[in-house]
mmCIF file of C-alpha atoms in Angstrom:
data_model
loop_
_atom_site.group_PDB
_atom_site.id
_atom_site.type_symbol
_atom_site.label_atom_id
_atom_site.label_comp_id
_atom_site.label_asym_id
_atom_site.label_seq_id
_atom_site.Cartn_x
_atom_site.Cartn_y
_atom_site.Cartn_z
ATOM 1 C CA UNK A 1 73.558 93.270 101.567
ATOM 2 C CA UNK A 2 75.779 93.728 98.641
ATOM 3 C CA UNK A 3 79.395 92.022 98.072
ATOM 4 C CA UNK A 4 82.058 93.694 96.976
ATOM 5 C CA UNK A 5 85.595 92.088 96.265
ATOM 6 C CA UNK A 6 86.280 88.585 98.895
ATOM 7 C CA UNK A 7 86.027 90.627 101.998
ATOM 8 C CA UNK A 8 84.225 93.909 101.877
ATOM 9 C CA UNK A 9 80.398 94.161 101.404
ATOM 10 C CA UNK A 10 77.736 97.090 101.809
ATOM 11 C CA UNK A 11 74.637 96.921 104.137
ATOM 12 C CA UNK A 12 71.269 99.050 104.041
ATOM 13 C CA UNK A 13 70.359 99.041 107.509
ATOM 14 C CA UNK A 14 67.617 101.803 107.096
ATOM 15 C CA UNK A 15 64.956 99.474 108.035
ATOM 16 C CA UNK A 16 66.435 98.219 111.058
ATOM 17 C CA UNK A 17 66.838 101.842 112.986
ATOM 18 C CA UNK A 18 64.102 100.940 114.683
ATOM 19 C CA UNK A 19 64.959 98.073 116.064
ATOM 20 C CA UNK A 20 68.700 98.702 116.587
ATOM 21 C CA UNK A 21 69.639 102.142 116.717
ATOM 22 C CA UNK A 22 71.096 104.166 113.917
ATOM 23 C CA UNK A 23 73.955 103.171 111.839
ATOM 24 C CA UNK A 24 76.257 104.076 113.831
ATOM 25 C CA UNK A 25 75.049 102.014 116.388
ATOM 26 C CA UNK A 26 74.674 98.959 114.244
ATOM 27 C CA UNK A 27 78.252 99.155 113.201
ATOM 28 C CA UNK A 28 80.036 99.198 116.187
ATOM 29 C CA UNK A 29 77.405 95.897 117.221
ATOM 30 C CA UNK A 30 78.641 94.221 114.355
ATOM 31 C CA UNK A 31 82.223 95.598 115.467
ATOM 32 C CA UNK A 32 81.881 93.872 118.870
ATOM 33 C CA UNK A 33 80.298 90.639 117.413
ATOM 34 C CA UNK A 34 82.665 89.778 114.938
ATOM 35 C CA UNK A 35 85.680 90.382 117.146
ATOM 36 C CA UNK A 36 84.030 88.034 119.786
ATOM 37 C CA UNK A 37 82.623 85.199 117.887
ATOM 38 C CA UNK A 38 85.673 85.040 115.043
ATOM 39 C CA UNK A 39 88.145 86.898 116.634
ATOM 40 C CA UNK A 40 89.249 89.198 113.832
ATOM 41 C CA UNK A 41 88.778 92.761 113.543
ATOM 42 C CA UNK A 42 86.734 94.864 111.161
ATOM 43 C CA UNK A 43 86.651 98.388 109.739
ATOM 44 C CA UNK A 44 83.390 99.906 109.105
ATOM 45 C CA UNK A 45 82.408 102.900 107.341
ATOM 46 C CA UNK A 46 78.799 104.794 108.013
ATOM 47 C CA UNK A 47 77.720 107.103 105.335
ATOM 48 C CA UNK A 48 74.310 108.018 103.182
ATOM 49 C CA UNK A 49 76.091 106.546 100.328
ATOM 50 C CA UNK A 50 77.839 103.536 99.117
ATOM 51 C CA UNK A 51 81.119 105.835 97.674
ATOM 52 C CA UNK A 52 81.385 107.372 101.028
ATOM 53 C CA UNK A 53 80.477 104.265 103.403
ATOM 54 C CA UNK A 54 83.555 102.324 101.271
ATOM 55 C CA UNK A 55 85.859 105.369 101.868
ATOM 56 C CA UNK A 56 84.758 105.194 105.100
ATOM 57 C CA UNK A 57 85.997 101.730 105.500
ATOM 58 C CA UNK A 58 89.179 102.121 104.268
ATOM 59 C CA UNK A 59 89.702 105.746 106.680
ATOM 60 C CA UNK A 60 91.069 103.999 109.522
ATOM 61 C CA UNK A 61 92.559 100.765 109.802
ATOM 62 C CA UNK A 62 92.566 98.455 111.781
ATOM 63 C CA UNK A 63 89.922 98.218 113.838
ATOM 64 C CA UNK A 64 87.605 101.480 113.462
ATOM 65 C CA UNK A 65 84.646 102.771 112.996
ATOM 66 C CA UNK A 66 84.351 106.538 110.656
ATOM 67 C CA UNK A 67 81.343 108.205 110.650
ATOM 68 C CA UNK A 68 80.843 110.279 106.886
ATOM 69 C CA UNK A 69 77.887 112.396 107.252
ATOM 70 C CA UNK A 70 76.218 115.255 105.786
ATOM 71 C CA UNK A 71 77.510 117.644 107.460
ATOM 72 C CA UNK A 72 81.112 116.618 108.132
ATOM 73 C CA UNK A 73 82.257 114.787 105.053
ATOM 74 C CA UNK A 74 83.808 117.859 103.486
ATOM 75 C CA UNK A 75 85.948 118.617 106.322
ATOM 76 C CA UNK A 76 86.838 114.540 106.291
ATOM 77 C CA UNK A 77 87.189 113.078 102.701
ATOM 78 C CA UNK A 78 88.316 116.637 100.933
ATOM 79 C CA UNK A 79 92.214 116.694 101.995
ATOM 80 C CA UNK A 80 92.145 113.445 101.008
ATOM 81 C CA UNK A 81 94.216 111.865 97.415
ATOM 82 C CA UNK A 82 92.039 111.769 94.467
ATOM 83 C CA UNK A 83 93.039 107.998 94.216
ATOM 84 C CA UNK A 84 91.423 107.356 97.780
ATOM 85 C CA UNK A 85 87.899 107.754 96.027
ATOM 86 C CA UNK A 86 86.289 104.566 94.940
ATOM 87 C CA UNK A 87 86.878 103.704 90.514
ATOM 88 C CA UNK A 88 89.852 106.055 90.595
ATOM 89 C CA UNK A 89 92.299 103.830 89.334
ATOM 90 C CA UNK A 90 96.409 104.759 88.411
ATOM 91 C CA UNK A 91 94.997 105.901 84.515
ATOM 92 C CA UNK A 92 92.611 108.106 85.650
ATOM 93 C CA UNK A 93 94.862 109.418 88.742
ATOM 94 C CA UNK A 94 97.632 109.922 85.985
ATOM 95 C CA UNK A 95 95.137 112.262 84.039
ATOM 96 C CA UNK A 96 93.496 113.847 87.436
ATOM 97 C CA UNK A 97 97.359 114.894 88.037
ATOM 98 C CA UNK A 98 97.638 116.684 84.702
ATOM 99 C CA UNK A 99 95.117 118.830 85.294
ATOM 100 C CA UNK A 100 95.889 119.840 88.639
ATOM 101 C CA UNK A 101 93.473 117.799 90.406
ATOM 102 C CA UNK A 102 95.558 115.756 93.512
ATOM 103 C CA UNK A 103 92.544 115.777 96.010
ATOM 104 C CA UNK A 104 89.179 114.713 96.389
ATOM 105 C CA UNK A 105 88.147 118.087 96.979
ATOM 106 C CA UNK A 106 89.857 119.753 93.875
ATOM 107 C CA UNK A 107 88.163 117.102 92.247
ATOM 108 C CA UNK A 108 84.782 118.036 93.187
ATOM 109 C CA UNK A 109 85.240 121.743 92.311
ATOM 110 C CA UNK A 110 86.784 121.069 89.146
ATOM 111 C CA UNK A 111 85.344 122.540 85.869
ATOM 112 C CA UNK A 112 83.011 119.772 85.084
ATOM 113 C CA UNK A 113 83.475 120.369 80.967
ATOM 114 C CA UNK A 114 87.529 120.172 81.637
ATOM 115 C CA UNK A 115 86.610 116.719 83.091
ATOM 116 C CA UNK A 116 84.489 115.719 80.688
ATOM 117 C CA UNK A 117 87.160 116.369 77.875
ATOM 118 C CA UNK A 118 89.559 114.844 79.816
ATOM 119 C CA UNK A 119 87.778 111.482 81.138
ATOM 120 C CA UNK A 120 84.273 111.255 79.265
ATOM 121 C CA UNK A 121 81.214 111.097 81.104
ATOM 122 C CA UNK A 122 83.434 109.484 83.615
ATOM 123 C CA UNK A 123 84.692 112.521 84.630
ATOM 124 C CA UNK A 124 81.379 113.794 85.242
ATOM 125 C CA UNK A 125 80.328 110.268 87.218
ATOM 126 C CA UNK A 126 83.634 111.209 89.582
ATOM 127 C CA UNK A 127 82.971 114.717 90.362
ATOM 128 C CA UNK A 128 79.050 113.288 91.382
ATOM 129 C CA UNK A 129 80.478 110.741 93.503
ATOM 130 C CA UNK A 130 83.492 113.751 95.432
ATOM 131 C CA UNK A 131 80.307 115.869 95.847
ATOM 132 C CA UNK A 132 78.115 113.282 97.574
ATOM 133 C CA UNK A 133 75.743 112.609 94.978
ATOM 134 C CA UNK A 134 76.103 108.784 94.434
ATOM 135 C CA UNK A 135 72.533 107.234 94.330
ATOM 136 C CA UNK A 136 73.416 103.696 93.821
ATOM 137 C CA UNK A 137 71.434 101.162 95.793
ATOM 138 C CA UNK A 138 72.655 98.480 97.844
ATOM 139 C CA UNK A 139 71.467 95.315 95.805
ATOM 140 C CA UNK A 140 69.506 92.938 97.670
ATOM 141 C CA UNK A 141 71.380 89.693 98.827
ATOM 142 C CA UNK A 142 69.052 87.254 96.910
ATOM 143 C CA UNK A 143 69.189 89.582 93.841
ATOM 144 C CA UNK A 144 70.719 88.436 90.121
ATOM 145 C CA UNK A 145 73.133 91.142 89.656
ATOM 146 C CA UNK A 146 72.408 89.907 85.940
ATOM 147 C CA UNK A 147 76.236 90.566 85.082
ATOM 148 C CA UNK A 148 75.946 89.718 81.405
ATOM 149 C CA UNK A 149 80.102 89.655 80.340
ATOM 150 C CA UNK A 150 83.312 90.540 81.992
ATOM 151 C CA UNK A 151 85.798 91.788 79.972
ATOM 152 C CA UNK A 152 89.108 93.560 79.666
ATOM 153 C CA UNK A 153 91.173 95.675 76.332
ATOM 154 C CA UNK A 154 94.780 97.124 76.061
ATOM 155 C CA UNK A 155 96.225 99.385 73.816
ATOM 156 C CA UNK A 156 100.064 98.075 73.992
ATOM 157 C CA UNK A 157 102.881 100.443 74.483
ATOM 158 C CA UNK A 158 103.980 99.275 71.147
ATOM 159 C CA UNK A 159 103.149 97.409 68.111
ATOM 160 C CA UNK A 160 102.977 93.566 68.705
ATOM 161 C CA UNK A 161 104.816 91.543 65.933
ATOM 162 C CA UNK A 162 105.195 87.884 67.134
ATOM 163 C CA UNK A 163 103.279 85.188 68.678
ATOM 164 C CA UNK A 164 105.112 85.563 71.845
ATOM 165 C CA UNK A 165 104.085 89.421 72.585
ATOM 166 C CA UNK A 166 100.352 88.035 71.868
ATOM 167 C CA UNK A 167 101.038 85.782 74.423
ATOM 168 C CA UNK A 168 102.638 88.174 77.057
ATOM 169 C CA UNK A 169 99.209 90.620 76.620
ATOM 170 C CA UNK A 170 96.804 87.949 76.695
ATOM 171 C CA UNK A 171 98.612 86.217 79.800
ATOM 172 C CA UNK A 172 97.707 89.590 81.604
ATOM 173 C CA UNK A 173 94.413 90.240 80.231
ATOM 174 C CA UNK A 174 93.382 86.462 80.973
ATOM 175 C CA UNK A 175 94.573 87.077 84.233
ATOM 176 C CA UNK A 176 92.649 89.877 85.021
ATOM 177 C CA UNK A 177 89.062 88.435 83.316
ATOM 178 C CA UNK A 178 89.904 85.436 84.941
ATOM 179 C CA UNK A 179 89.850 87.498 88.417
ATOM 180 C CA UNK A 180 87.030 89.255 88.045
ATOM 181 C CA UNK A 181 85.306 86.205 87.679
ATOM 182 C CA UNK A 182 86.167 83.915 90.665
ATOM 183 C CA UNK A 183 85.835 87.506 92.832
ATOM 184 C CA UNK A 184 82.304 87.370 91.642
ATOM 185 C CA UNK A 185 81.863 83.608 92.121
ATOM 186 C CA UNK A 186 80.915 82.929 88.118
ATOM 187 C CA UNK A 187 82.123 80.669 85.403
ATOM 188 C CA UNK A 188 81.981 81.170 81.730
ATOM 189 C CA UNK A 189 81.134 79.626 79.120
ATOM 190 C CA UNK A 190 81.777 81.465 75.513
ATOM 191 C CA UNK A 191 85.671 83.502 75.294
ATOM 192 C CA UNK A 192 85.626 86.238 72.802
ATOM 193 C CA UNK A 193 88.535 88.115 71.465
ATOM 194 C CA UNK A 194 88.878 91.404 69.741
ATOM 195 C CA UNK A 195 91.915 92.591 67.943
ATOM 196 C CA UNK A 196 93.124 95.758 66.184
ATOM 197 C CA UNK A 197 96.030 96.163 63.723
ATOM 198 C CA UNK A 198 98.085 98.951 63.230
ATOM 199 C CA UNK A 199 96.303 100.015 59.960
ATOM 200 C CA UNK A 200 93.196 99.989 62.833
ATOM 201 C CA UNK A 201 91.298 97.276 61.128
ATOM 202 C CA UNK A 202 89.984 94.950 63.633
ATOM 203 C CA UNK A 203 87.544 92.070 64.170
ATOM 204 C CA UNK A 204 86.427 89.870 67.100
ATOM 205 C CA UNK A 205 85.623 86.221 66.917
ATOM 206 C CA UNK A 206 84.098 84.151 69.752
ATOM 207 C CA UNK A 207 84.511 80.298 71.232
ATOM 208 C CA UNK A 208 82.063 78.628 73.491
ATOM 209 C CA UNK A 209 83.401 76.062 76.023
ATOM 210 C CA UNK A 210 82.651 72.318 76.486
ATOM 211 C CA UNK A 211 82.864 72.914 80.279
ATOM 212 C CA UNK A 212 82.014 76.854 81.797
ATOM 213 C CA UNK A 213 85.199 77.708 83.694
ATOM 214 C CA UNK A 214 86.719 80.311 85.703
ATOM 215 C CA UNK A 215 90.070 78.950 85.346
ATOM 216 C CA UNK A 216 92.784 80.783 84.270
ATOM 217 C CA UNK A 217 94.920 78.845 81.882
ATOM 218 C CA UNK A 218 91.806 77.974 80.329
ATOM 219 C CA UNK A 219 90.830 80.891 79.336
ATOM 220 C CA UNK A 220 94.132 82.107 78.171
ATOM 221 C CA UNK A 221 94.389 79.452 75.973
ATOM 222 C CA UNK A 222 91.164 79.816 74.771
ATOM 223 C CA UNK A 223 92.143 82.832 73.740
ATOM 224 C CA UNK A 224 94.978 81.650 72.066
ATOM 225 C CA UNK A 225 93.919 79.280 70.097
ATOM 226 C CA UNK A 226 91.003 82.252 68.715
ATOM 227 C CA UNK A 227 93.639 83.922 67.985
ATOM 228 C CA UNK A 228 96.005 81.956 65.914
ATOM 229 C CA UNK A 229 93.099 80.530 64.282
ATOM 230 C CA UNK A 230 91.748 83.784 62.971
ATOM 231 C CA UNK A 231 94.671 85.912 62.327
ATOM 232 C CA UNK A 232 98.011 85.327 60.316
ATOM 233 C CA UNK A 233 99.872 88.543 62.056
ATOM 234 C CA UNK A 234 100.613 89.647 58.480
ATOM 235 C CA UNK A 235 100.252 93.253 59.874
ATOM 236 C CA UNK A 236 101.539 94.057 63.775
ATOM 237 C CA UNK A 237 99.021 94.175 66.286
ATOM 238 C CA UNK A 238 97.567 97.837 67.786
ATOM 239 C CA UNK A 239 95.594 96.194 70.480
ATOM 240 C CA UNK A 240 93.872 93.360 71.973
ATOM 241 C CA UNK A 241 90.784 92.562 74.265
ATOM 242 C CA UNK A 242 89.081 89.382 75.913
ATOM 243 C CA UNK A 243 85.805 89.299 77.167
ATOM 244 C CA UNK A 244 83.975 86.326 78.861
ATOM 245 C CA UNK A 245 79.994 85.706 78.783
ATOM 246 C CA UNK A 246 77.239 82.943 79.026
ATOM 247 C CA UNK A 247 78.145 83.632 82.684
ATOM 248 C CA UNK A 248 76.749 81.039 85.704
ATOM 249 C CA UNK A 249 76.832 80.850 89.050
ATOM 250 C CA UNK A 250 79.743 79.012 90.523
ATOM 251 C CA UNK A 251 77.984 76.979 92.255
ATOM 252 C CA UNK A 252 75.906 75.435 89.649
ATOM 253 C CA UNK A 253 76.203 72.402 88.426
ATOM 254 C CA UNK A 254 78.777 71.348 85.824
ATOM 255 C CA UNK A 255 79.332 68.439 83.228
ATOM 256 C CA UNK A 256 82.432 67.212 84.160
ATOM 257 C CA UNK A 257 85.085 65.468 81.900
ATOM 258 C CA UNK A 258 86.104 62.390 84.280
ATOM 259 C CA UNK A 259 89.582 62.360 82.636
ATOM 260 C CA UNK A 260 90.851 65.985 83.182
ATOM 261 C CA UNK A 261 89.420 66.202 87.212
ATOM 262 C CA UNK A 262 92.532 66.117 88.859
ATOM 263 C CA UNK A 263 93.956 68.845 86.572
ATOM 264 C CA UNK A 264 91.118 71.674 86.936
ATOM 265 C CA UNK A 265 90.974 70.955 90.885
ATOM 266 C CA UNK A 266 94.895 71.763 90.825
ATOM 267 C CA UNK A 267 94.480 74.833 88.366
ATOM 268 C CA UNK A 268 91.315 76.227 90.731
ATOM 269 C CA UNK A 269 93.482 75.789 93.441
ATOM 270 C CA UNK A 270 96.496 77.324 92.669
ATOM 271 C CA UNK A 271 94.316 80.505 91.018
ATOM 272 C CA UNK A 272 92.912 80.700 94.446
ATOM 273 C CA UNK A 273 96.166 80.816 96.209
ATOM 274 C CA UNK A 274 97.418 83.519 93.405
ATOM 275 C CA UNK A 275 94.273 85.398 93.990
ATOM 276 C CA UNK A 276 94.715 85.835 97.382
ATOM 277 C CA UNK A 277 98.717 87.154 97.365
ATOM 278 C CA UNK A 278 98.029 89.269 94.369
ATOM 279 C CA UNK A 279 94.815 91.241 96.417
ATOM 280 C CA UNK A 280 97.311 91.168 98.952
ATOM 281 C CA UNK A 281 100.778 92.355 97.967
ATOM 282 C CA UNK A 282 99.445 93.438 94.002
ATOM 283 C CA UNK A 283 98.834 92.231 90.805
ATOM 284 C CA UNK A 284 102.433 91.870 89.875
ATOM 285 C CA UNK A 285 103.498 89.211 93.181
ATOM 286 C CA UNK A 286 102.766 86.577 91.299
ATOM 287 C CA UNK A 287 103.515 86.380 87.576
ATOM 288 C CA UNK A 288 103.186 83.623 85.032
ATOM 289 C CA UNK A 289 106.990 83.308 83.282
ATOM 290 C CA UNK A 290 105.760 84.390 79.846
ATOM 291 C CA UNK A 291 105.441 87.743 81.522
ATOM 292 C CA UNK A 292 108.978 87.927 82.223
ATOM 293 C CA UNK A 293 109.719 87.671 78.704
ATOM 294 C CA UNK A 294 109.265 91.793 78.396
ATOM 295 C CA UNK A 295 108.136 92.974 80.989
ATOM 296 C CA UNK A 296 107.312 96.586 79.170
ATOM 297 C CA UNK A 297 104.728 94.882 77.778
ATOM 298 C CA UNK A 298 103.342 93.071 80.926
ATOM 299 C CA UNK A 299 103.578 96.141 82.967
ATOM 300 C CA UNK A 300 99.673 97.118 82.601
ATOM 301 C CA UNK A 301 97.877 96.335 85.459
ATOM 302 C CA UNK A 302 93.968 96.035 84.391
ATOM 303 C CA UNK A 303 92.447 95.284 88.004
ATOM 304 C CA UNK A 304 94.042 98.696 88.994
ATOM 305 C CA UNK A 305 93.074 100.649 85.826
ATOM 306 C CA UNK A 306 90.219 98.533 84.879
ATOM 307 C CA UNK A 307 86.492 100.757 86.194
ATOM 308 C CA UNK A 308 83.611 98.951 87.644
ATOM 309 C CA UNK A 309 80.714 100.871 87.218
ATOM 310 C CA UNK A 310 77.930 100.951 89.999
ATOM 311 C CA UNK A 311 74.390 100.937 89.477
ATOM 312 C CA UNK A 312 73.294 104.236 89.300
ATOM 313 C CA UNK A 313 74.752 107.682 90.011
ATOM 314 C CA UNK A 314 73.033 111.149 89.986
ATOM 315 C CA UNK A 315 74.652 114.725 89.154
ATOM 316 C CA UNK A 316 73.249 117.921 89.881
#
């Protein structure tokens, strides 16, 4: 079994056919039981892959079961948006669009080398994944994903020249890192910073934390304080990244600071509260008031654009 996000996770049932029936089987079992014993209902998607078994999931709503196979997922996922395919975010749907591309299935006959120009080996990794090809394996539940750093980088829509547009890009990129994090149920403990100027000079410097945290604020001002530290914004600023590592489990043990207790609890609690409206209505439900400032530079959304990549993929 392998999580993905607070409420969606992938199964290998291939050695339990034998005991339960195929996977179709198994799903609507699980179906049944979870609408019994919790009373909520699920989706489910059965596929031979993890790209298709997600799609799957997301197909109907609530309350269903779709079947991806072989033999019918042409006829099934093909008419369907670009965007609906899992790691196409708004960038790369913005760039799909240019060239033409507006389905999953014009996606997968695409000239590969026009996607490659276009996207990188991304665009390569995508057409894989529209043409069934996705070899990742679902990790084992017990398994160290061995996630070394989470991380996010912007290019802003235009030069930054003051303290407060650091502050209104950092606020979102914090927020995002900071995301990622408590999704995957990890603190940090080192915050590193990279930053370009518009001559395209750049440097990164890195802090490591007395406590590891997943906490927003702290992160952000983490960041901050890198930043002010290390640069004197002599020249305007092209672009800016954070990245978090010396990642734990969250529920390791911590050395706490007796005198600041009452503070994190509040700050975990309201980032949990945040978490679960932004997943819900969108990253921009809930914004911190520095964002508000100018909100053309706050507009970037980096959970949306930001790609996770999966284990392994295979093209033909």
């Amino acid at each position: 079994m392998e999580s993905f996000g607070i409420d969606e996770a992938w199964l290998d049932v291939t050695g339990s056919q034998m005991l339960f029936g195929d996977g179709e089987c198994i799903a609507r079992e699980i179906n049944r039981r979870v609408r019994e014993e919790l009373g909520i209902t699920v989706s489910i998607g059965v596929s031979f892959n993890k790209i298709f078994a997600k799609l799957g999931s997301d197909y109907k709503k609530p309350d269903a079961i779709t079947v991806i196979s072989r033999k019918n997922f042409r006829d099934i996922l093909y008419p369907l948006p670009a965007n609906d395919l899992l790691y196409v975010g708004c960038a790369t749907t913005r760039k799909l669009k240019q060239l033409g591309i507006n389905t999953i299935g014009q996606l997968a006959s695409a000239d590969r080398r026009t996607l490659t120009q276009t996207l990188g080996i991304w665009g390569e990794r995508l057409q894989s994944y529209a043409l069934g090809l996705d070899k990742s394996p679902v990790s084992k539940y017990y398994e160290n994903r061995n996630v070394k750093s989470i991380g996010n980088s912007t290019t802003a829509v235009r030069d930054l020249k003051t303290l407060s547009d650091i502050k209104i890009v950092f606020s979102t990129l914090c927020d995002s890192v900071s995301r990622r994090l408590r999704e995957q149920n990890l603190r940090c403990s080192v915050v590193s910073i990279s930053v370009r100027n518009n001559k395209l000079s750049s440097f990164e410097v890195q802090h490591k934390l007395l406590t590891p945290t997943n906490i927003t604020r702290d992160i952000f001002e983490t960041a901050l304080m890198l930043f002010k530290s290390s640069y004197k914004l002599e020249r305007p600023v092209r672009s800016l990244g954070i990245s978090v590592n010396g990642l734990i489990p969250e529920c390791d043990g911590v050395q706490l600071n007796v005198f600041d207790q009452g503070d994190k609890r509040r700050l975990e609690q309201l980032d949990i509260a945040t978490d679960k409206l932004k997943q819900r209505y969108g990253s921009f439900a809930v914004l911190p008031a520095i964002a508000l400032e100018n909100k053309r530079l706050s507009s970037f959304d980096p959970i949306a654009d930001h790609v996770i990549h999966p284990v392994g993929f295979a093209i033909s």
